[in-house]
Each structure stands twice: as structure tokens, then as C-alpha cells.
């Protein structure tokens, strides 16, 4: 079953949104000229980065596995790295990714 998935960063964004709206002590007070968007603006941005899960059915077992490449988030991160000079246009880079395994009480 496909359903929208906000990447693994969503708890971090939610925490940031709560902090930005004053729900949690604001760690940005040390930088008084930093402009922070409202919580609803941050969450709207998270929704815009949401991508659909891709489902894979194992031929041998028929089990369905969902995964998400978070393509919109990855493209945003690359644009930010280019804008901040941490990557250069036309450079060659190896991109690493991590898997997140969730323990379950079943075996395939």
C-alpha cells in the first residue's frame, strides 16, 4: 500500500517547528538577528517535501516492502550544499545513504 511519507527528518522538523513557535525554549535566542519561520510555515515546507512510498513485493514470499527515496528532500539538500559552497557545480561526488531497519516480531 502506497502512502505519503515525510522522511525520517520529520521528528526533527516537528521539534524545530515547536521551538520556532515558542513551545520549547528557543535555542535561536543566541542569534538575535536570525529570522525563523512560523511553525505552520515549517510544516507546510515539510508537506511540500513529502514523497510517495514505493512498494516492492518479494517474488519468493509475496511480502510487500515500502521504501522512500525522499527525492525532493535530496534535491533540496544538494541545492543548499551548492548555494553554501560545500559542493561545486559539475563536481564529482560519491553520495552515501543509510538504511533504517525497524525491528518487528515477524520473520520473512
PDB file of C-alpha atoms in Angstrom:
ATOM      1  CA  UNK A   1       0.000   0.000   0.000  1.00  0.00           C
ATOM      2  CA  UNK A   2       1.449   3.341  -1.016  1.00  0.00           C
ATOM      3  CA  UNK A   3       1.098   6.319   1.291  1.00  0.00           C
ATOM      4  CA  UNK A   4       2.875   9.651   1.744  1.00  0.00           C
ATOM      5  CA  UNK A   5       5.931   9.561   3.915  1.00  0.00           C
ATOM      6  CA  UNK A   6       7.689  12.573   5.335  1.00  0.00           C
ATOM      7  CA  UNK A   7      11.278  11.425   5.586  1.00  0.00           C
ATOM      8  CA  UNK A   8      12.978  10.385   8.783  1.00  0.00           C
ATOM      9  CA  UNK A   9      13.666  14.059   9.386  1.00  0.00           C
ATOM     10  CA  UNK A  10      10.038  14.814  10.224  1.00  0.00           C
ATOM     11  CA  UNK A  11      10.512  14.491  14.021  1.00  0.00           C
ATOM     12  CA  UNK A  12      13.367  16.970  13.755  1.00  0.00           C
ATOM     13  CA  UNK A  13      11.214  19.364  11.737  1.00  0.00           C
ATOM     14  CA  UNK A  14       8.357  18.997  14.209  1.00  0.00           C
ATOM     15  CA  UNK A  15      10.719  19.751  17.080  1.00  0.00           C
ATOM     16  CA  UNK A  16      12.089  22.742  15.217  1.00  0.00           C
ATOM     17  CA  UNK A  17       8.573  23.952  14.480  1.00  0.00           C
ATOM     18  CA  UNK A  18       7.626  23.712  18.150  1.00  0.00           C
ATOM     19  CA  UNK A  19      10.812  25.551  19.092  1.00  0.00           C
ATOM     20  CA  UNK A  20      10.241  28.223  16.463  1.00  0.00           C
ATOM     21  CA  UNK A  21       6.725  28.861  17.705  1.00  0.00           C
ATOM     22  CA  UNK A  22       7.862  29.206  21.307  1.00  0.00           C
ATOM     23  CA  UNK A  23       6.529  25.857  22.513  1.00  0.00           C
ATOM     24  CA  UNK A  24      10.028  24.782  23.556  1.00  0.00           C
ATOM     25  CA  UNK A  25      12.796  27.062  24.860  1.00  0.00           C
ATOM     26  CA  UNK A  26      14.096  28.723  21.722  1.00  0.00           C
ATOM     27  CA  UNK A  27      17.748  27.847  21.100  1.00  0.00           C
ATOM     28  CA  UNK A  28      17.986  30.575  18.464  1.00  0.00           C
ATOM     29  CA  UNK A  29      17.863  33.390  21.028  1.00  0.00           C
ATOM     30  CA  UNK A  30      21.668  33.365  20.983  1.00  0.00           C
ATOM     31  CA  UNK A  31      21.441  34.707  17.441  1.00  0.00           C
ATOM     32  CA  UNK A  32      19.027  37.630  17.807  1.00  0.00           C
ATOM     33  CA  UNK A  33      19.022  38.623  14.114  1.00  0.00           C
ATOM     34  CA  UNK A  34      18.128  35.160  12.836  1.00  0.00           C
ATOM     35  CA  UNK A  35      14.746  35.113  11.163  1.00  0.00           C
ATOM     36  CA  UNK A  36      12.757  31.964  11.905  1.00  0.00           C
ATOM     37  CA  UNK A  37       9.568  30.984  10.069  1.00  0.00           C
ATOM     38  CA  UNK A  38       6.418  30.183  11.995  1.00  0.00           C
ATOM     39  CA  UNK A  39       5.619  26.576  12.859  1.00  0.00           C
ATOM     40  CA  UNK A  40       2.879  26.373  10.230  1.00  0.00           C
ATOM     41  CA  UNK A  41       5.288  27.615   7.550  1.00  0.00           C
ATOM     42  CA  UNK A  42       7.878  24.992   8.530  1.00  0.00           C
ATOM     43  CA  UNK A  43       5.271  22.232   8.498  1.00  0.00           C
ATOM     44  CA  UNK A  44       3.946  23.410   5.111  1.00  0.00           C
ATOM     45  CA  UNK A  45       7.504  23.073   3.803  1.00  0.00           C
ATOM     46  CA  UNK A  46       7.714  19.550   5.195  1.00  0.00           C
ATOM     47  CA  UNK A  47       4.464  18.672   3.432  1.00  0.00           C
ATOM     48  CA  UNK A  48       5.868  20.012   0.153  1.00  0.00           C
ATOM     49  CA  UNK A  49       8.885  17.705   0.543  1.00  0.00           C
ATOM     50  CA  UNK A  50       6.672  14.666   1.131  1.00  0.00           C
ATOM     51  CA  UNK A  51       7.006  11.911  -1.442  1.00  0.00           C
ATOM     52  CA  UNK A  52       5.062   8.721  -2.002  1.00  0.00           C
ATOM     53  CA  UNK A  53       6.455   5.425  -0.800  1.00  0.00           C
ATOM     54  CA  UNK A  54       7.479   2.867  -3.400  1.00  0.00           C
ATOM     55  CA  UNK A  55       6.211  -0.648  -2.731  1.00  0.00           C
ATOM     56  CA  UNK A  56       8.185  -3.758  -3.620  1.00  0.00           C
ATOM     57  CA  UNK A  57       6.686  -7.238  -3.489  1.00  0.00           C
ATOM     58  CA  UNK A  58       9.159 -10.063  -2.896  1.00  0.00           C
ATOM     59  CA  UNK A  59       8.638 -12.766  -5.514  1.00  0.00           C
ATOM     60  CA  UNK A  60       9.579 -15.602  -3.201  1.00  0.00           C
ATOM     61  CA  UNK A  61       7.403 -14.691  -0.196  1.00  0.00           C
ATOM     62  CA  UNK A  62       4.859 -12.238  -1.572  1.00  0.00           C
ATOM     63  CA  UNK A  63       5.732  -9.844   1.263  1.00  0.00           C
ATOM     64  CA  UNK A  64       5.316  -6.160   0.453  1.00  0.00           C
ATOM     65  CA  UNK A  65       8.057  -3.725   1.464  1.00  0.00           C
ATOM     66  CA  UNK A  66       7.750   0.052   1.324  1.00  0.00           C
ATOM     67  CA  UNK A  67      10.707   2.362   0.848  1.00  0.00           C
ATOM     68  CA  UNK A  68      11.102   6.034   0.148  1.00  0.00           C
ATOM     69  CA  UNK A  69      13.873   7.744  -1.788  1.00  0.00           C
ATOM     70  CA  UNK A  70      12.911  11.224  -0.483  1.00  0.00           C
ATOM     71  CA  UNK A  71      13.843  12.650  -3.876  1.00  0.00           C
ATOM     72  CA  UNK A  72      12.512  16.167  -3.197  1.00  0.00           C
ATOM     73  CA  UNK A  73      14.396  16.399   0.095  1.00  0.00           C
ATOM     74  CA  UNK A  74      17.605  15.119  -1.516  1.00  0.00           C
ATOM     75  CA  UNK A  75      17.341  17.666  -4.341  1.00  0.00           C
ATOM     76  CA  UNK A  76      16.808  20.459  -1.786  1.00  0.00           C
ATOM     77  CA  UNK A  77      19.849  19.326   0.212  1.00  0.00           C
ATOM     78  CA  UNK A  78      22.018  19.321  -2.920  1.00  0.00           C
ATOM     79  CA  UNK A  79      20.811  22.823  -3.860  1.00  0.00           C
ATOM     80  CA  UNK A  80      21.612  24.032  -0.338  1.00  0.00           C
ATOM     81  CA  UNK A  81      25.089  22.474  -0.467  1.00  0.00           C
ATOM     82  CA  UNK A  82      25.725  24.193  -3.812  1.00  0.00           C
ATOM     83  CA  UNK A  83      24.394  27.528  -2.524  1.00  0.00           C
ATOM     84  CA  UNK A  84      26.620  27.393   0.558  1.00  0.00           C
ATOM     85  CA  UNK A  85      29.707  26.418  -1.437  1.00  0.00           C
ATOM     86  CA  UNK A  86      30.036  22.987   0.136  1.00  0.00           C
ATOM     87  CA  UNK A  87      29.666  21.431  -3.329  1.00  0.00           C
ATOM     88  CA  UNK A  88      30.748  22.900  -6.645  1.00  0.00           C
ATOM     89  CA  UNK A  89      28.724  22.742  -9.851  1.00  0.00           C
ATOM     90  CA  UNK A  90      30.000  19.954 -12.103  1.00  0.00           C
ATOM     91  CA  UNK A  91      31.992  18.293  -9.320  1.00  0.00           C
ATOM     92  CA  UNK A  92      32.035  14.508  -8.941  1.00  0.00           C
ATOM     93  CA  UNK A  93      30.779  13.217  -5.592  1.00  0.00           C
ATOM     94  CA  UNK A  94      30.017   9.859  -4.030  1.00  0.00           C
ATOM     95  CA  UNK A  95      26.722  10.025  -2.180  1.00  0.00           C
ATOM     96  CA  UNK A  96      26.199   7.640   0.710  1.00  0.00           C
ATOM     97  CA  UNK A  97      22.850   6.684   2.160  1.00  0.00           C
ATOM     98  CA  UNK A  98      21.726   4.790   5.196  1.00  0.00           C
ATOM     99  CA  UNK A  99      19.010   2.237   5.733  1.00  0.00           C
ATOM    100  CA  UNK A 100      16.734   2.327   8.743  1.00  0.00           C
ATOM    101  CA  UNK A 101      15.656  -1.091   9.943  1.00  0.00           C
ATOM    102  CA  UNK A 102      12.687  -1.360  12.259  1.00  0.00           C
ATOM    103  CA  UNK A 103      12.540  -4.394  14.492  1.00  0.00           C
ATOM    104  CA  UNK A 104       9.357  -6.424  14.127  1.00  0.00           C
ATOM    105  CA  UNK A 105       8.029  -9.626  15.591  1.00  0.00           C
ATOM    106  CA  UNK A 106       7.976 -11.436  12.257  1.00  0.00           C
ATOM    107  CA  UNK A 107      10.444 -13.182  10.014  1.00  0.00           C
ATOM    108  CA  UNK A 108      10.404 -13.453   6.234  1.00  0.00           C
TER     109      UNK A 108
END
